[in-house]
Coordinates of C-alpha atoms in Angstrom, one line a residue:
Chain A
X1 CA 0.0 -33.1 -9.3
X2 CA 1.8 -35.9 -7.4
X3 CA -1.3 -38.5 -8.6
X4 CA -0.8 -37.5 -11.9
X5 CA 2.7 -37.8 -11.8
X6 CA 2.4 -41.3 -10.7
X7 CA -0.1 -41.8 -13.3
X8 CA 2.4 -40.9 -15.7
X9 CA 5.0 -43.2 -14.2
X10 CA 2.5 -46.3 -14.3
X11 CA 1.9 -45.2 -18.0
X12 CA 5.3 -45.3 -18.6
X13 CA 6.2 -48.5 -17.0
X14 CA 3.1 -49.9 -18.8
X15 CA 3.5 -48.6 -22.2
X16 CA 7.5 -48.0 -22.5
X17 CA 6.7 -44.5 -24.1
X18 CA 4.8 -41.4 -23.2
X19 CA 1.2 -40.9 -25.1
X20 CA -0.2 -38.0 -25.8
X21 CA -3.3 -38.6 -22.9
X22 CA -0.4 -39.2 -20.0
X23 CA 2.5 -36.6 -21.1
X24 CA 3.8 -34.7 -18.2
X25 CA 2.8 -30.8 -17.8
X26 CA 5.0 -28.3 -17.0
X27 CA 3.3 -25.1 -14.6
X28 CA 3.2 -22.7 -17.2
X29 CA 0.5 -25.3 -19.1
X30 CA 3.6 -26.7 -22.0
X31 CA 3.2 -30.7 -22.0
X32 CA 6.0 -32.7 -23.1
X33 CA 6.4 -33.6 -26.9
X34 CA 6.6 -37.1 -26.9
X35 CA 8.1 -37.7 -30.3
X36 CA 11.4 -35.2 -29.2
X37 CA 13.6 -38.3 -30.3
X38 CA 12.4 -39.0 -33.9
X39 CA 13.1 -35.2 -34.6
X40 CA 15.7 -34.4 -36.6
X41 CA 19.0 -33.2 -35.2
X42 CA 20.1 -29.7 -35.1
X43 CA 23.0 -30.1 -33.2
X44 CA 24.9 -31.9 -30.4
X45 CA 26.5 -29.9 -27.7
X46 CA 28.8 -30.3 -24.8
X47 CA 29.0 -28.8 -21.2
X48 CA 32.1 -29.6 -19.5
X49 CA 30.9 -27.5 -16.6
X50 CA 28.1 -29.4 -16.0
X51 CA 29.3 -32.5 -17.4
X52 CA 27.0 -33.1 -19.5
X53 CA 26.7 -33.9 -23.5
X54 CA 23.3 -33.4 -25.3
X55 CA 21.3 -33.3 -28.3
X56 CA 19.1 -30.3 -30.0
X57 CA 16.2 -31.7 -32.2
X58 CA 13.2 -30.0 -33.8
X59 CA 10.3 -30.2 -35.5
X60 CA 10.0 -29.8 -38.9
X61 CA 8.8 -26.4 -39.2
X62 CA 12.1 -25.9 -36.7
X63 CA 14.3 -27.5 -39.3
X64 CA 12.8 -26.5 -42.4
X65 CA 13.1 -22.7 -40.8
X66 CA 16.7 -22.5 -39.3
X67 CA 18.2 -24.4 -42.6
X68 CA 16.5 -21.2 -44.3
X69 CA 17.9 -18.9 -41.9
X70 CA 14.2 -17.5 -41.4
X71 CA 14.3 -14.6 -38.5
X72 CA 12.5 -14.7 -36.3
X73 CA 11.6 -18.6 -36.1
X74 CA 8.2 -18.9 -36.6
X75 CA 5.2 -20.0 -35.0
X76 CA 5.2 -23.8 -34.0
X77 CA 9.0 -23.9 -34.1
X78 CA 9.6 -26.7 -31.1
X79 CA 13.2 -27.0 -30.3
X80 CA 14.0 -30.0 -27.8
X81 CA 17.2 -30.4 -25.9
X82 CA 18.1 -33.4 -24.2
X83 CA 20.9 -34.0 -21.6
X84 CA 22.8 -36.9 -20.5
X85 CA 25.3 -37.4 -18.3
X86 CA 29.0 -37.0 -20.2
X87 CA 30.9 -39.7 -19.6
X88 CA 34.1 -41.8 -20.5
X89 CA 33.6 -45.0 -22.6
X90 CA 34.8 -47.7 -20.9
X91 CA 37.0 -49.1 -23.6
X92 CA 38.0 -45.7 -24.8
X93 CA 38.3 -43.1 -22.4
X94 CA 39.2 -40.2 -25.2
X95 CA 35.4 -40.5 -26.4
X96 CA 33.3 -38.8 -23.9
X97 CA 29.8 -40.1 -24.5
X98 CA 25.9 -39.8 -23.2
X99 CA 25.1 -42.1 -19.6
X100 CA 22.1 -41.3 -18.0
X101 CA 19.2 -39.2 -19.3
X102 CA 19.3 -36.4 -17.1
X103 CA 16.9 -34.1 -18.5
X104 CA 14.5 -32.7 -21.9
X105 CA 14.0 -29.0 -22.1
X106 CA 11.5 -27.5 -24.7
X107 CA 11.4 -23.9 -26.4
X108 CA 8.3 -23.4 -28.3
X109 CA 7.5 -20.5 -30.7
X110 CA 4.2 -18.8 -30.2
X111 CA 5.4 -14.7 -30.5
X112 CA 2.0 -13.8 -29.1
X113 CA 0.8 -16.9 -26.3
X114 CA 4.6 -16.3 -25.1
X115 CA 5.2 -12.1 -25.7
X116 CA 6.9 -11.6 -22.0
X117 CA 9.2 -14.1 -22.5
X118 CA 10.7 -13.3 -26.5
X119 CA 8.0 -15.5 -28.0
X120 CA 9.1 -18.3 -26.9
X121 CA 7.3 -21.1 -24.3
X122 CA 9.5 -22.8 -22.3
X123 CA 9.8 -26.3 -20.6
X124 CA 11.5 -28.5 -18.9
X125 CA 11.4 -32.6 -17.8
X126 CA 14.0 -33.8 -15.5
X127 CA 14.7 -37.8 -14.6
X128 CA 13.2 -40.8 -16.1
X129 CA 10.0 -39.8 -14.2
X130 CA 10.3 -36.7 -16.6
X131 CA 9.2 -34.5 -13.3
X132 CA 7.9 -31.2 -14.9
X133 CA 10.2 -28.4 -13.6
X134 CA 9.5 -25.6 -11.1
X135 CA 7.0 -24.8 -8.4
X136 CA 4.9 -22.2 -10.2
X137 CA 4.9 -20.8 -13.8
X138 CA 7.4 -18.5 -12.5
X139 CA 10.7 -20.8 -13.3
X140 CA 10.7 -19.7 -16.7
X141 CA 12.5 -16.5 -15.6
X142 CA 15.4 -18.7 -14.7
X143 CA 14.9 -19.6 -18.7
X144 CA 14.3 -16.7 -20.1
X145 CA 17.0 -14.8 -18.0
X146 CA 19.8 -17.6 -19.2
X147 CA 18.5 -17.0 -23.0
X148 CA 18.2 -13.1 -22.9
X149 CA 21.9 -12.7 -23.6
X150 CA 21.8 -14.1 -27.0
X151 CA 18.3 -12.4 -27.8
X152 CA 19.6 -11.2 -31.3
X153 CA 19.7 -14.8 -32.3
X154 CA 16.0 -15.2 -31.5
X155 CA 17.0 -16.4 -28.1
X156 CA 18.9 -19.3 -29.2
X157 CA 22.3 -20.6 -28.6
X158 CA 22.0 -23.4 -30.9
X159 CA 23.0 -22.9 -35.0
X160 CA 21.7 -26.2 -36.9
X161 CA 24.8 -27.8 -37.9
X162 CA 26.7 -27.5 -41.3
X163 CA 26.7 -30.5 -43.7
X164 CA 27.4 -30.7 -47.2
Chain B
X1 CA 37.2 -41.2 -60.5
X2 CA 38.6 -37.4 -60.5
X3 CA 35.5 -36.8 -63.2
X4 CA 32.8 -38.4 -60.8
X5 CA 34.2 -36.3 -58.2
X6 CA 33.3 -33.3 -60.2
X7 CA 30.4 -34.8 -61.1
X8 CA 29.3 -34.6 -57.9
X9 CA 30.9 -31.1 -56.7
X10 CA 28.6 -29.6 -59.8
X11 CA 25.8 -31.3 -58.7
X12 CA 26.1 -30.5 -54.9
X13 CA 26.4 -27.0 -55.9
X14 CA 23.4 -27.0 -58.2
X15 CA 20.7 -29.3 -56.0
X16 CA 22.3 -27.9 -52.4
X17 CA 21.8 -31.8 -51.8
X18 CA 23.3 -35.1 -53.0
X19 CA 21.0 -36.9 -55.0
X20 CA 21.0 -40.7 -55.2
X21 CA 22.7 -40.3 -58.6
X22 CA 25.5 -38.0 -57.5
X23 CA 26.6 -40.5 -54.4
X24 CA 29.9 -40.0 -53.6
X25 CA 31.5 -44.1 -53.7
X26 CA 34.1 -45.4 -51.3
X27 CA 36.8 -47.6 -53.0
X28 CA 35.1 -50.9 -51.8
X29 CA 32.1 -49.6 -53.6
X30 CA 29.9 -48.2 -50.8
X31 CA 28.2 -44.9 -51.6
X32 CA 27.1 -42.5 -49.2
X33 CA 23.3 -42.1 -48.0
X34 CA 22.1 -38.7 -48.2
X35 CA 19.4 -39.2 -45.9
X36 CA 21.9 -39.5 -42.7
X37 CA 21.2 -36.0 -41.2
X38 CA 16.9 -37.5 -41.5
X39 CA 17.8 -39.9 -39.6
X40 CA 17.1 -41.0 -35.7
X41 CA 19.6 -40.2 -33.4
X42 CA 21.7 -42.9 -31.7
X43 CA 23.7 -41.0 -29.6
X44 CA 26.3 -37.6 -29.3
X45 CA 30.0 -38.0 -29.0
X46 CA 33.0 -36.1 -27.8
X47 CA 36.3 -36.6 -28.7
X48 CA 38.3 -34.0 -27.1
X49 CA 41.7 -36.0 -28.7
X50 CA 40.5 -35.0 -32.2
X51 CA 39.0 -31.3 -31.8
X52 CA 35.5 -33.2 -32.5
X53 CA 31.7 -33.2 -31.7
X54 CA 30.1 -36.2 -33.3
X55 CA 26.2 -37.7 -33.6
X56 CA 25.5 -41.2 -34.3
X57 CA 22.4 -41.8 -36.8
X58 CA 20.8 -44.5 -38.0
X59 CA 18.0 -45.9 -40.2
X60 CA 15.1 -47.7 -39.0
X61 CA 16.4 -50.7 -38.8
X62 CA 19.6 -49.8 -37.1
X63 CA 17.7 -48.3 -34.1
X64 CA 14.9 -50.7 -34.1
X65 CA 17.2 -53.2 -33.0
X66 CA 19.7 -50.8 -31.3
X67 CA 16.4 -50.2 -29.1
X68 CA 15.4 -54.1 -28.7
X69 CA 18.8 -54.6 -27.8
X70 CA 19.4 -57.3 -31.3
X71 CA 22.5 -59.0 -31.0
X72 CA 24.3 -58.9 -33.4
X73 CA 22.3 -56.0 -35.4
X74 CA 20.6 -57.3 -38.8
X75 CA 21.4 -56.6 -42.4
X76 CA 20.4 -54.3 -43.4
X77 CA 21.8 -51.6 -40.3
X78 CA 23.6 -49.0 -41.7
X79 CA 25.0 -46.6 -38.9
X80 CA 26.1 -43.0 -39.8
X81 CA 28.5 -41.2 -37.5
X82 CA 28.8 -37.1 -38.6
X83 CA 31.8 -35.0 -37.2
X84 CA 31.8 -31.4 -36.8
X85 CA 35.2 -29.4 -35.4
X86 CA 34.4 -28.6 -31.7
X87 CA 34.1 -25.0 -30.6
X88 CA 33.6 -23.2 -27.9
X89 CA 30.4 -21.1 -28.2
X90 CA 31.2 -17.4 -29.0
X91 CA 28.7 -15.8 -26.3
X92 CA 29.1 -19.1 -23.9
X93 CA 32.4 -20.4 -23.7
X94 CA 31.7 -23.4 -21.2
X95 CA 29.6 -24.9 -24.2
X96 CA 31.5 -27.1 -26.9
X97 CA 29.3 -26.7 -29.9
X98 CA 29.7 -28.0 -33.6
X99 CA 32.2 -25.9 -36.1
X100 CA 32.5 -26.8 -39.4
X101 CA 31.8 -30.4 -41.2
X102 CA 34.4 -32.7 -41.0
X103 CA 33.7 -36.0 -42.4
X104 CA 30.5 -38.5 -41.9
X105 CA 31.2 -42.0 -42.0
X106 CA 29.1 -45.2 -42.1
X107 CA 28.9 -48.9 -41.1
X108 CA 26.9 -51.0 -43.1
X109 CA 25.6 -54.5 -42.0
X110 CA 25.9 -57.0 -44.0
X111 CA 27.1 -60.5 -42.8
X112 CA 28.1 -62.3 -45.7
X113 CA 29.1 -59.9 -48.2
X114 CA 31.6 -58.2 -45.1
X115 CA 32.5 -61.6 -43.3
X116 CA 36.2 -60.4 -43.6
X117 CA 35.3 -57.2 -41.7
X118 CA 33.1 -58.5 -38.5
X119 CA 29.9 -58.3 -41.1
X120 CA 30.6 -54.4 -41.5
X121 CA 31.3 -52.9 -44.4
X122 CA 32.6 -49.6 -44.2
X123 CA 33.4 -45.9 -45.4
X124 CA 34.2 -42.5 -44.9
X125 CA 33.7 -39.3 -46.7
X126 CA 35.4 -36.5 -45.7
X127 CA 35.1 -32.4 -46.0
X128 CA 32.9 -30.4 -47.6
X129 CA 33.4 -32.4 -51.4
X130 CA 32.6 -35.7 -49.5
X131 CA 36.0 -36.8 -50.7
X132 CA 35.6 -40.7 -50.7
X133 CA 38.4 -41.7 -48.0
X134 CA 41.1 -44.7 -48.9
X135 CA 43.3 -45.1 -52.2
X136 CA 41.9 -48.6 -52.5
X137 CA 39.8 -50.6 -50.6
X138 CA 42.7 -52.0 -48.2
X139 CA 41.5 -48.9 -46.1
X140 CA 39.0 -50.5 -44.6
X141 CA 41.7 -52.6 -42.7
X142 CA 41.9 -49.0 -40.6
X143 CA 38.5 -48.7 -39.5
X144 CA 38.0 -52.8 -38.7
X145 CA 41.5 -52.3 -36.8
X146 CA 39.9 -49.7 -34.7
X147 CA 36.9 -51.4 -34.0
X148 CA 38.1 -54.8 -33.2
X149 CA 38.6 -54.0 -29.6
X150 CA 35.0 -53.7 -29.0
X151 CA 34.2 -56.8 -30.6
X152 CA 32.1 -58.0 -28.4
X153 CA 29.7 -55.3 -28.9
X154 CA 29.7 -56.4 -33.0
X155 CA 32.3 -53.9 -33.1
X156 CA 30.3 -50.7 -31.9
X157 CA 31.7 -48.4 -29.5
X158 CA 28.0 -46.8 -29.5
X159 CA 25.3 -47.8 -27.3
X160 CA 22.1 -45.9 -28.4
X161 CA 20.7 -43.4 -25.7
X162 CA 18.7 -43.9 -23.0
X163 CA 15.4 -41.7 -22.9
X164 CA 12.4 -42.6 -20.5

């Protein structure tokens, strides 16, 4: 793990992007989606308790499904979530806005692959090194356990936003 | 102006969209670009002064040269910046999430054309009728006011995001 973690990082310093041959694995087998920033947005969010502001993107089969308000989302949904650290701009310290990347998460829609867990895959990638999270595949109970509350919404928090 | 503005109500509620023909216009002559929610993100905002969530989008060009670090940023940029109200999430209160639309606004880059105005030209549209904002186009002098502080920055408070 820790050699191909440092592969990664060499990729990385070398290229200036993740490609699809070095992108970092999670324990439960979900690689990162290197393209989570040329997604389109569903929504920004804020979390004052963990001072942090962020940015849902998805795919387009995410988009094209949540602007139809198709229930549940369907297979190949990808929803990213990226966090950066929330804080004052320098100049203008009523804007709170995005400093360091902290983390990207990744829910992935496969109702049978990912049965025990709603359907959904999770993932997450935390630091510039993008360090896949958790020990075993077990850490997605900490995910799925956060998510069960709002399971009527197909696990999600996050509505795509309203725009005219 | 009022009948354009119809125009375009009728035609939002037909095509659910706005088509290039149905462009709202600001009073210096700048019509919106319906493609700003397609677009790459820039950044998320916060502006707990105004009751406001916010992403920054922008087209190609604008975040080509956001990412190569282009000083100042080429013709060409246009910069969108969408506001939704802030709320606190029904089921999770510590999250600040989007509400409804406010307003999307844009900065377009144009050096000679908006040499009075830093090279920006710019405009705002507001609610869900994309009401063009300003009686004239002396309301520009708001938004350059605003954004000559930063100037130095050709007059962007927004710094695209960092991802690894």
């Amino acid at each position: 793990m820790r050699k191909k973690l440092l592969a990664c990082v060499v990729a990385l310093s070398v290229a200036g992007s993740v490609t699809a041959a070095d992108r970092p694995i999670a324990p439960n087998g979900i690689a990162l989606y290197p393209d989570y920033m040329s997604w389109k947005v569903v929504a920004p969010s804020y979390r004052e308790d963990k001072g942090q502001i962020r940015i849902i993107t998805g795919n387009e089969i995410a988009v094209a499904a949540l602007k139809a308000g198709t229930k549940p989302l369907p297979d190949g949904t990808v929803l990213a979530k990226v966090a950066w650290k929330a804080e004052k701009h320098p100049s203008f310290p009523v804007a709170t806005e995005p400093g360091d990347f902290v983390q990207v998460e990744f829910m992935v829609k496969d109702a049978k692959k990912y049965k025990d867990t709603g359907g959904w895959g999770f993932a997450r990638f935390v630091g510039n090194n993008l360090q896949p999270y958790g020990k075993d595949k077990s850490f997605v109970a900490e995910c799925f356990g956060c998510h069960t509350p709002v399971a009527a919404n197909d696990y999600l928090f996050t509505k795509i936003v309203k725009t005219p």
